[in-house]
Amino acid sequence: MLLSTLSEMKCKQNVLKSTDGSVEFSQGDTVVLVGAYGPADCKESKQDVKEAIVEVNFRPKIGIPGIAEKYLEQFVKGVCESCIQRSLHPRTTFSIIVQVIQDRGSLLSCAINGTSMALQDAGISMKFMPVAVTVALKHKEEVSMETDCGTEDYDVIFSPSLEEEEKAFANLTLVFDSVKSELVSTYASGPMTSFQYQQCLMSAKNVSKSIVQFFRDSVSKKLAADVL
Amino acid sequence: MPLREPTLSNLENNFIVNAVCDNRRYDGRRITDARDTQITLGLDYGCCTVSLGETKVMAQVAVEMERPKESRPSEGSLHIHVEMSTLASGNFDASKPGELGIEIQRILERSIILSRCLDLEELCIRVGERSWAVHLYIHVLCYDGNILDCASIAAITSLKHFRRPDITVEGKTVLVHSIEERNPLPLTMHHMPFCTTMAFFKDSKQLLVDPTRIEEKVMDGKLIISINNHKEVCCMQICGQVHISKPQILHSTDVAYLKSKELSEFVKNVLTDDLKYKQNGEKEQQVSLLCKRNLHVKENLMCNQHKKENLLVEIVNPITTTENFASELKKAPEWLTKHDSKTVSVGEGLINSWGKVGSSFFKSIKKPELPNLESNSEDENDSDEEIITLNQTS
C-alpha cells in the first residue's frame, strides 16, 4: 500500500525572548507557537516532594479555553510527564503554553511536536523526545473503486487537513518515543478494526523516524547558525 | 504559577537614565526611533501577528450574531478582549488580565471603539432584532515593553484584513452564505488610529518614543497618544509622575502623527500585497517589514527570515538535506583562526600574560609560615593546601 505524503514541516526555534524555550512549529498550514518554562518556582500547595509537576496551557485563538482545549491539555500533559526527567527537579514546575496560530487540521500532533521542540530548546532533560503523527482513515470514493487493485476500501491519510479529518471515519494520533520508536500515547476517535489500527501503527512508526530526523536537522542547523 | 518579575539593579537603572540624558539608548536607537515593525498575515481572515522589536502580539477578529442593544437598535457592536498569556512573560497570570492588561484594553477601547473608526451601523441586519457583534481578540505573545503600540497596529491590521460572511435577508429569515458560496465582505473603516507611547525621563524633560521593557521600568511616566492620519487625536492618556507642558504635548502629538502616517501607509501596503499574494494562489504566510533606521538592520532581519526557509525540510527525503548540511559545516569562514582540526577562535588574540602573573602569585603564597603547634586540625588543612600549590608551581 502506498503511503500518502506527510505535510511539510517548519520549525523556528527561540522565537520569544521571554520564555526559556520557544518554538514556532508548523505542519502544513497548521501553525502553533509553544513556549516552555522550567524548572521554575512552584506553589507550596501544588508541590510534589519526589518530582516536578507539569502544567500545560492550551490557548485557542478565539474565545476562552473550553472543554476541548482542556482535553488536549491533559493529553499533552500526559505525554510531557512521561518524557521529562521529573525526578531531577523535585518541588518545581514545568510550564508549557501552546498557542494556536492557525488550525488547518492535525492540530494535536503539531502541538506535541512543537512541545517536544520547545522542551528541547529550553534545555530540559528528557528521557526521549515525543514524536506525534496524525492519521485519518477515509473511505475511498466510488470512482477510485473501479481502478482499485488492492482489497482495501479505505485510504490512510497522514497529517490530514480539517476537511479530510471531517470526512474520515476514524482519526488517530499516535505518539512515539524518539529513542526506541515505541508507542507512548494514542488518541483515537471513530470506529476501526484492530487490523486497521495495526496498519496505522506500523506505518506511523516509520514516519516518526523521519520526523525525528527533521528534529535533529533543525537543531543542528540552529546550532550551526549560532556558531558560524 | 506566575514567576517573579526580575528586579532591576541600581547600576542598570543609572546606566539607562544617564544614557537617555545623553540622548542615547542602550539598543542604539535614536530618541524618536521606534523599533522595527513586522506584520505577518496568515491564511485566516482577520488574523495577523505584529512584532515590534521583541514584543509580539497576535490579533484575531471573529463575528457572531446577537440582538442589538435596546438603546442602539440600529447598530452592531465591537468588543475587544486582551489576553495576557503566560507566554508573554513568566509573571503574567493567564486567568486574569492584571493591571497592565486592563490598561491596554481600556485604551484600545477608547482609541478604536469610541473614535468610531468602525462603521457599526453597517453591522445591523434587522433593526432591533439582529446585528453582528465583532470580537477582537488580542493575544500578547512576547513582552518587551510597549505592548500597546504593537497591539494597536495588530488590531487595526486585523480589522482591515477581516472579511465577514455575506447574508441575504428574506422577510424575517436571515440566510448566511458560506465563504465558498459568496465572496465575504470587508468591514467598513472610516480611519485608522494608531497609538504611540512616549516615555518621559529626568523630570519629564527628556522624551523617548517606543520604550522597551527596561526603559519602561526606569521611566518617570508616559504619554499615550492615539492619532489617525488626518491628524485627529482619538485618545490621550498620561500615566505616572510627570508634569508635561503644553509645548511638549504639541511636540509629542506631532511625533505621534508622523508615526501614525507612516504606519497607516505601511498597513495599507501590507494588505494590498497580501491580496495580490492570495490571488496568485500562494499559501505561505506573508511577512512584511517596516524598517526606518538603516538598511543594514533590514538586511540582518531578512537573513533571519531566510533561516526559516532553510529549515524547511522535505520529510520525504531527509538524507539529501543532511548531506548538504554536512558539507556546509566543513567550510569554516575566513575570519575564524584555526588552531587544530577541532578548535577555532574568533580573531588571533593577544600574547598570554598569565604565566608570569601566575608564578609570582604562587611565589607569594609559597613562603610557608612555621607550623603552629597549638592548633593541629587547621595545621593539617594548611599543609594540604601548601602541597597543592607547590605541586602546581613546580
XYZ file of C-alpha atoms in Angstrom:
622
model
C 0.000 0.000 0.000
C 1.307 3.398 -0.987
C 1.789 5.906 1.751
C 0.438 9.372 1.328
C 2.896 12.184 1.784
C 3.426 13.880 5.100
C 2.779 17.596 5.026
C 5.724 19.939 5.062
C 7.160 20.885 8.429
C 8.801 24.070 9.545
C 10.401 24.828 12.840
C 11.653 28.179 14.040
C 13.370 27.994 17.387
C 13.926 30.576 20.079
C 11.281 32.967 18.733
C 10.218 34.529 22.022
C 12.624 36.380 24.253
C 10.522 35.965 27.378
C 10.354 32.167 27.618
C 13.082 29.659 28.476
C 12.408 27.822 25.261
C 10.043 28.627 22.430
C 9.237 27.253 19.027
C 7.001 28.185 16.136
C 6.119 24.842 14.668
C 4.111 24.358 11.517
C 2.884 21.230 9.864
C 1.354 22.038 6.529
C -0.906 25.020 7.159
C -1.330 24.348 10.866
C 0.861 26.615 12.985
C 1.368 26.579 16.752
C 3.575 28.642 18.994
C 4.869 26.756 22.019
C 6.731 28.226 24.965
C 8.242 26.335 27.876
C 9.371 27.492 31.307
C 11.155 25.334 33.771
C 12.213 24.108 36.177
C 10.586 27.042 37.981
C 9.157 28.021 41.334
C 6.061 26.168 42.489
C 3.252 26.971 44.881
C 3.600 25.031 48.103
C 0.124 23.542 47.781
C 0.978 22.065 44.393
C 4.494 20.879 45.151
C 5.472 17.248 44.842
C 8.307 16.170 47.130
C 9.553 13.478 44.799
C 9.294 15.007 41.351
C 8.479 18.107 39.328
C 4.942 18.782 38.169
C 3.947 19.679 34.609
C 1.416 22.352 33.682
C 0.094 22.678 30.165
C -1.895 25.643 28.939
C -3.644 25.306 25.588
C -4.791 28.654 24.183
C -7.235 28.873 21.290
C -7.321 31.916 19.007
C -10.970 32.728 19.521
C -12.714 32.765 22.884
C -11.589 31.383 26.205
C -10.270 27.823 26.570
C -13.145 25.348 26.849
C -13.601 21.624 27.391
C -11.984 20.656 24.085
C -8.840 22.598 24.982
C -8.814 21.120 28.488
C -8.899 17.650 26.960
C -5.980 18.392 24.631
C -4.138 19.942 27.584
C -4.499 16.735 29.580
C -3.258 14.680 26.654
C -0.177 16.849 26.093
C 0.419 16.889 29.855
C 0.430 13.104 29.979
C 2.959 12.925 27.168
C 5.190 15.552 28.809
C 5.049 13.831 32.190
C 6.345 10.654 30.624
C 9.177 12.278 28.687
C 10.594 14.862 31.121
C 13.019 13.594 33.773
C 10.919 14.954 36.577
C 12.760 13.301 39.451
C 15.770 15.548 38.746
C 13.866 18.634 39.901
C 11.623 17.922 42.880
C 9.325 20.719 44.167
C 9.350 22.615 40.871
C 7.069 23.139 37.897
C 7.491 22.837 34.182
C 5.041 25.075 32.471
C 4.165 24.696 28.801
C 1.969 27.092 26.847
C 0.612 26.113 23.457
C -0.845 28.994 21.449
C -2.743 28.020 18.311
C -1.837 30.416 15.498
C -3.572 28.676 12.619
C -5.590 25.468 12.737
C -5.909 23.564 9.455
C -6.126 20.026 10.733
C -3.919 17.604 12.720
C -3.571 20.196 15.457
C -2.756 17.714 18.205
C 0.254 16.174 16.502
C 1.526 19.638 15.598
C 1.151 20.731 19.215
C 3.011 17.706 20.553
C 5.840 18.007 18.029
C 6.071 21.707 18.844
C 6.106 20.976 22.576
C 8.832 18.438 22.067
C 10.999 21.004 20.251
C 10.214 23.724 22.805
C 11.301 21.469 25.679
C 14.466 20.762 23.742
C 15.000 24.480 23.131
C 14.595 25.189 26.854
C 17.296 22.641 27.598
C 15.090 20.485 29.813
C 16.422 16.961 30.423
C 14.223 14.384 28.798
C 14.218 10.629 28.571
C 13.164 10.882 24.945
C 11.526 13.359 22.595
C 7.886 12.632 21.866
C 7.021 12.493 18.181
C 3.382 12.617 17.091
C 1.749 11.557 13.853
C -1.895 12.104 12.967
C -3.536 9.551 10.710
C -7.011 9.649 9.184
C -8.828 6.675 7.710
C -11.156 7.641 4.894
C -13.440 5.564 2.702
C -12.400 5.574 -0.920
C -14.672 7.422 -3.278
C -16.549 5.302 -5.778
C -14.588 6.496 -8.802
C -11.380 5.125 -7.437
C -13.043 1.835 -6.552
C -13.136 0.826 -10.220
C -9.429 1.290 -10.703
C -8.597 -0.191 -7.325
C -6.134 -3.025 -7.429
C -5.918 -3.698 -3.691
C -8.526 -5.208 -1.424
C -8.864 -2.267 0.969
C -11.695 0.168 0.509
C -10.161 2.970 2.543
C -7.263 5.427 2.349
C -4.720 6.115 5.035
C -4.005 9.848 5.146
C -1.116 11.327 7.100
C -1.427 14.817 8.639
C -4.974 15.289 7.342
C -6.432 18.738 6.717
C -9.587 19.881 8.527
C -11.764 18.734 5.643
C -10.155 15.331 5.487
C -10.493 14.961 9.242
C -14.194 15.664 8.954
C -14.759 13.225 6.109
C -12.700 10.443 7.660
C -14.461 7.663 9.527
C -11.638 7.397 12.049
C -8.884 9.709 13.264
C -5.834 8.577 15.147
C -2.973 10.481 16.759
C -0.052 8.303 17.732
C 2.838 9.481 19.891
C 6.168 7.634 19.709
C 9.365 7.970 21.651
C 12.345 9.126 19.619
C 14.853 6.630 21.028
C 13.217 3.255 20.577
C 10.250 4.344 18.435
C 7.885 2.797 20.944
C 4.307 3.901 21.351
C 3.842 6.418 24.156
C 0.259 7.524 23.781
C -2.731 7.211 21.472
C -5.687 9.454 20.811
C -8.341 7.827 18.678
C -11.837 8.687 17.534
C -14.203 6.753 15.318
C -14.569 3.008 14.800
C -11.718 0.955 13.337
C -10.718 -2.687 13.215
C -7.624 -3.936 15.014
C -6.055 -4.634 11.616
C -6.546 -1.019 10.603
C -5.081 0.140 13.892
C -2.042 -2.101 13.452
C -1.603 -0.868 9.916
C -1.662 2.764 11.036
C 0.661 1.991 13.928
C 3.268 0.323 11.730
C 3.272 2.978 9.047
C 3.206 5.851 11.540
C 6.177 4.297 13.310
C 8.174 4.517 10.091
C 7.090 8.096 9.538
C 8.042 9.057 13.104
C 11.673 8.175 12.341
C 11.836 10.726 9.562
C 10.274 13.337 11.860
C 12.973 12.617 14.454
C 15.492 13.175 11.667
C 13.818 16.520 10.964
C 14.137 17.432 14.654
C 17.827 16.579 14.542
C 18.384 18.570 11.374
C 16.658 21.667 12.659
C 18.522 21.559 15.985
C 21.879 21.150 14.274
C 21.027 23.949 11.842
C 20.133 26.236 14.698
C 23.373 25.431 16.493
C 25.357 25.924 13.302
C 23.698 29.318 12.814
C 24.780 30.275 16.336
C 28.384 29.129 15.835
C 29.127 30.370 12.336
C 2.087 29.621 38.886
C 3.368 33.009 37.797
C 7.090 33.552 38.071
C 8.535 36.515 39.880
C 9.370 39.637 37.931
C 13.158 40.060 37.743
C 14.314 43.175 39.585
C 16.447 45.865 38.023
C 19.697 46.766 39.770
C 20.601 50.379 40.617
C 23.543 50.217 38.234
C 21.330 49.217 35.329
C 18.858 51.884 36.314
C 21.502 54.611 36.419
C 23.096 53.429 33.199
C 19.854 53.756 31.280
C 18.903 57.107 32.802
C 22.357 58.548 32.116
C 22.304 57.260 28.571
C 18.886 58.802 27.981
C 20.090 62.146 29.367
C 22.882 61.920 26.792
C 20.306 61.396 24.020
C 21.369 57.801 23.659
C 19.688 54.446 24.118
C 21.133 51.149 25.116
C 19.943 49.420 21.939
C 21.459 52.010 19.604
C 18.222 53.695 18.594
C 17.727 57.425 18.472
C 15.289 59.101 20.848
C 12.408 59.242 18.352
C 13.042 55.889 16.678
C 10.566 53.084 17.030
C 11.751 49.516 16.810
C 11.379 47.527 13.597
C 7.795 46.645 12.889
C 6.945 43.358 11.275
C 3.487 42.216 10.207
C 2.791 38.576 9.409
C -0.529 37.691 7.827
C -1.817 34.159 7.933
C -4.393 32.277 5.898
C -7.309 33.037 8.204
C -9.287 36.199 7.609
C -8.643 38.811 10.264
C -5.563 37.245 11.764
C -2.178 38.885 11.987
C 0.944 38.762 14.107
C 2.774 42.030 14.686
C 6.186 42.299 16.239
C 7.769 45.491 17.431
C 11.345 44.562 18.167
C 10.993 41.619 20.532
C 7.444 42.492 21.583
C 4.963 40.308 19.762
C 1.179 40.445 19.587
C -1.342 38.354 17.668
C -4.812 39.646 16.828
C -7.808 37.705 15.565
C -11.224 39.044 14.597
C -14.390 36.978 14.733
C -18.076 37.783 14.254
C -21.223 36.358 15.723
C -24.892 37.321 15.535
C -26.605 38.902 18.501
C -29.544 41.030 19.474
C -28.597 44.730 19.334
C -28.745 46.836 22.482
C -32.097 48.397 23.410
C -30.508 51.838 23.469
C -28.952 51.469 19.992
C -31.237 49.167 17.985
C -29.689 50.014 14.608
C -26.063 49.313 15.483
C -23.809 46.291 15.784
C -21.079 46.145 18.384
C -17.339 45.762 18.682
C -15.750 44.046 21.686
C -12.055 43.987 22.497
C -10.553 41.169 24.559
C -6.935 41.359 25.668
C -5.349 38.039 26.641
C -2.130 38.308 28.602
C -0.745 34.841 28.073
C 1.993 33.406 30.291
C 3.966 33.117 27.057
C 4.488 36.874 27.088
C 6.141 36.977 30.462
C 6.550 34.478 33.275
C 4.832 36.777 35.756
C 1.591 37.149 33.785
C -1.314 35.098 35.025
C -3.252 33.533 32.174
C -6.567 33.557 34.039
C -6.735 37.303 34.751
C -5.524 40.241 32.662
C -3.844 42.138 35.501
C -3.289 45.865 35.773
C -1.364 46.127 32.536
C -3.885 44.079 30.599
C -6.787 46.206 31.784
C -4.931 49.416 30.921
C -4.245 48.169 27.391
C -7.823 47.031 26.906
C -9.286 50.352 28.081
C -7.018 52.457 25.886
C -7.703 50.268 22.851
C -11.436 50.575 23.503
C -11.170 54.351 23.706
C -8.937 54.523 20.671
C -10.869 52.155 18.398
C -14.472 51.903 19.604
C -15.045 55.420 20.927
C -13.296 57.078 17.979
C -15.929 55.358 15.822
C -13.408 54.159 13.290
C -15.501 51.072 12.580
C -18.886 51.657 10.963
C -21.226 49.987 13.448
C -24.438 50.862 11.645
C -23.387 48.745 8.710
C -23.289 45.748 11.047
C -27.025 45.931 11.691
C -29.032 43.216 9.928
C -32.616 43.815 11.153
C -33.296 46.841 13.323
C -33.838 45.817 16.936
C -33.610 42.123 16.168
C -30.351 41.035 14.606
C -26.894 42.522 14.284
C -23.297 41.411 14.002
C -21.080 41.528 17.065
C -17.424 41.863 16.127
C -14.951 40.374 18.619
C -11.336 41.411 18.503
C -9.013 39.074 20.420
C -5.561 40.409 21.238
C -3.067 37.768 22.349
C 0.143 39.135 23.803
C 2.836 36.629 22.852
C 6.038 38.289 23.981
C 6.517 41.262 26.271
C 9.489 43.521 25.776
C 7.877 46.870 26.501
C 5.277 48.923 24.668
C 2.621 46.266 24.147
C 0.056 48.962 23.421
C 1.612 50.319 20.201
C 2.106 46.795 18.955
C -1.448 45.804 19.893
C -2.957 48.854 18.205
C -1.166 48.043 14.934
C -2.309 44.425 15.204
C -5.886 45.472 15.986
C -6.192 47.837 13.024
C -4.488 45.430 10.612
C -6.692 42.515 11.582
C -9.886 44.596 11.414
C -8.850 45.754 7.946
C -7.929 42.228 6.898
C -11.119 40.615 8.177
C -13.956 39.512 5.875
C -17.380 38.662 7.234
C -19.718 36.191 5.519
C -22.348 37.655 3.185
C -26.019 37.431 4.144
C -29.437 37.710 2.499
C -32.461 38.876 4.405
C -35.817 37.497 3.236
C -38.643 38.783 5.416
C -37.780 37.597 8.876
C -35.271 34.880 7.931
C -31.587 35.650 7.637
C -29.504 33.426 5.370
C -25.750 33.334 5.982
C -23.713 32.361 2.933
C -20.553 30.330 3.367
C -17.248 31.686 2.077
C -17.294 29.233 -0.840
C -20.791 30.284 -1.847
C -20.309 34.042 -1.962
C -17.353 36.364 -1.605
C -17.089 37.541 2.003
C -17.288 41.269 2.714
C -14.784 43.535 4.443
C -15.709 45.734 7.418
C -16.037 49.455 6.728
C -13.380 51.526 8.453
C -13.511 55.314 8.434
C -9.981 55.962 9.655
C -7.072 54.181 11.268
C -5.984 55.399 14.714
C -2.568 54.202 15.907
C -1.307 54.557 19.446
C 2.139 55.939 20.184
C 3.674 55.638 23.623
C 6.238 58.182 24.743
C 8.231 57.705 27.918
C 9.404 60.687 29.972
C 12.635 60.857 31.919
C 14.564 63.333 34.015
C 11.684 65.362 35.496
C 9.795 64.944 32.225
C 12.372 66.920 30.247
C 13.516 64.038 28.114
C 11.165 62.192 25.752
C 11.587 58.677 24.361
C 9.474 57.008 21.692
C 8.694 53.286 21.934
C 10.251 52.356 25.305
C 11.474 48.805 25.842
C 10.686 46.800 28.959
C 13.747 48.049 30.845
C 13.112 51.640 29.822
C 9.509 51.264 30.988
C 10.742 50.211 34.409
C 13.047 53.204 34.702
C 10.837 55.953 33.259
C 9.038 58.597 35.322
C 5.822 58.313 33.377
C 4.389 58.013 29.915
C 2.140 59.814 27.487
C -0.030 57.764 25.154
C -1.478 59.431 22.083
C -3.788 57.731 19.633
C -3.953 59.671 16.392
C -5.038 58.971 12.814
C -3.533 60.112 9.546
C -5.912 63.116 9.334
C -4.155 64.422 12.441
C -7.223 63.858 14.612
C -6.338 62.872 18.161
C -8.564 59.956 19.187
C -7.356 59.364 22.718
C -4.680 60.673 25.030
C -3.531 59.458 28.417
C -0.802 60.420 30.842
C 0.370 57.863 33.396
C 2.975 58.093 36.127
C 4.510 61.031 37.906
C 5.088 63.573 35.168
C 4.198 67.185 34.547
C 4.074 67.774 30.827
C 3.972 71.304 29.495
C 1.762 72.485 26.640
C 4.562 72.759 24.026
C 5.721 69.276 24.984
C 2.245 67.862 24.354
C 2.069 69.622 20.994
C 5.514 68.326 20.088
C 4.635 64.750 21.049
C 1.411 64.985 19.071
C 3.478 65.872 16.005
C 5.762 62.913 16.621
C 2.773 60.601 17.035
C 1.183 61.985 13.870
C 4.302 61.265 11.798
C 4.460 57.746 13.153
C 0.775 57.136 12.564
C 1.015 58.404 8.977
C 3.892 56.090 8.271
C 2.129 53.122 9.868
C -1.160 53.621 8.021
C 0.775 53.741 4.740
C 2.607 50.580 5.748
C -0.541 48.705 6.785
C -2.266 49.630 3.527
C 0.696 48.342 1.514
C 0.811 45.128 3.501
C -2.878 44.467 2.880
C -2.734 45.170 -0.884
C 0.353 42.947 -1.154
C -1.487 40.223 0.708
C -4.465 40.431 -1.657
C -2.170 40.047 -4.672
C -0.427 37.200 -2.957
C -3.643 35.337 -2.235
C -4.922 35.912 -5.757
C -1.803 34.238 -7.104
C -2.841 31.238 -5.053
C 0.229 31.247 -2.823
C -0.442 29.920 0.615
C 2.622 30.601 2.675
C 2.475 33.148 5.448
C 3.411 36.585 4.257
C 5.884 38.650 6.212
C 6.293 42.401 5.773
C 8.760 44.665 7.455
C 8.851 48.329 8.279
C 12.359 49.478 8.935
C 13.359 53.041 9.395
C 16.735 53.053 10.969
C 19.127 51.855 8.318
C 19.494 49.350 5.557
C 21.982 47.307 7.490
C 19.385 46.282 10.045
C 16.944 45.450 7.329
C 19.385 43.053 5.701
C 20.010 41.386 9.021
C 16.333 40.862 9.570
C 15.903 39.469 6.114
C 18.645 36.985 6.933
C 16.638 35.823 9.909
C 13.686 35.218 7.680
C 15.884 33.222 5.363
C 16.914 30.967 8.136
C 13.368 29.867 8.496
C 13.188 28.985 4.831
C 16.375 26.992 5.061
C 14.850 24.990 7.852
C 12.086 23.953 5.558
C 12.917 20.288 5.152
C 11.093 17.880 2.915
C 10.207 14.946 5.078
C 10.220 12.532 2.202
C 13.972 12.504 1.623
C 15.789 13.761 4.670
C 19.127 12.193 3.617
C 19.970 14.788 0.952
C 19.455 17.698 3.298
C 21.757 16.285 5.950
C 24.492 15.766 3.352
C 24.210 19.351 2.176
C 24.357 20.472 5.722
C 27.461 18.416 6.481
C 29.302 19.954 3.550
C 28.228 23.405 4.741
C 29.678 22.739 8.159
C 33.074 21.760 6.756
C 33.553 25.212 5.258
C 34.722 27.409 8.130
C 34.533 31.142 7.429
C 37.754 33.051 6.816
C 37.579 35.215 9.895
C 37.976 32.222 12.166
C 41.518 31.292 13.267
C 42.075 27.572 13.125
C 44.173 26.010 15.872
C 43.736 22.344 15.046
C 41.078 20.237 13.379
C 38.566 20.749 16.187
C 39.341 24.133 17.759
C 38.766 27.547 16.234
C 38.669 31.032 17.694
C 37.464 34.455 16.665
C 40.430 36.750 15.967
C 44.029 35.950 16.805
C 44.072 37.164 20.385
C 46.959 38.594 22.417
C 50.048 37.009 23.942
C 49.271 35.135 27.138
C 50.488 37.083 30.143
C 49.039 34.697 32.649
C 52.166 32.599 33.073
C 54.215 35.406 34.621
C 51.460 36.726 36.788
C 50.627 33.245 37.959
C 54.151 32.301 39.023
C 54.718 35.493 41.018
C 51.377 34.935 42.675
C 52.289 31.419 43.681
C 55.698 32.537 44.931
C 53.979 34.902 47.305
C 51.959 32.043 48.710
C 54.861 29.635 48.751
C 56.672 31.216 51.693
C 55.488 28.824 54.379
C 54.967 30.001 57.898
C 56.283 27.823 60.677
C 53.703 25.226 61.697
C 51.692 26.184 64.726
C 51.818 23.524 67.360
C 48.750 24.722 69.207
C 46.018 24.027 66.617
C 46.507 20.697 64.912
C 43.362 20.472 62.816
C 43.920 23.776 60.982
C 47.516 22.870 60.500
C 46.644 19.805 58.549
C 44.466 21.780 56.213
C 47.150 24.395 55.699
C 49.802 21.884 54.874
C 47.484 20.209 52.386
C 46.958 23.442 50.548
C 50.645 24.131 50.522
C 51.429 20.845 48.921
C 48.918 21.544 46.195
C 50.332 24.965 45.453
C 53.862 23.625 45.417
C 52.879 20.928 43.003
C 51.315 23.452 40.705
C 54.329 25.706 40.598
C 56.975 23.034 40.338
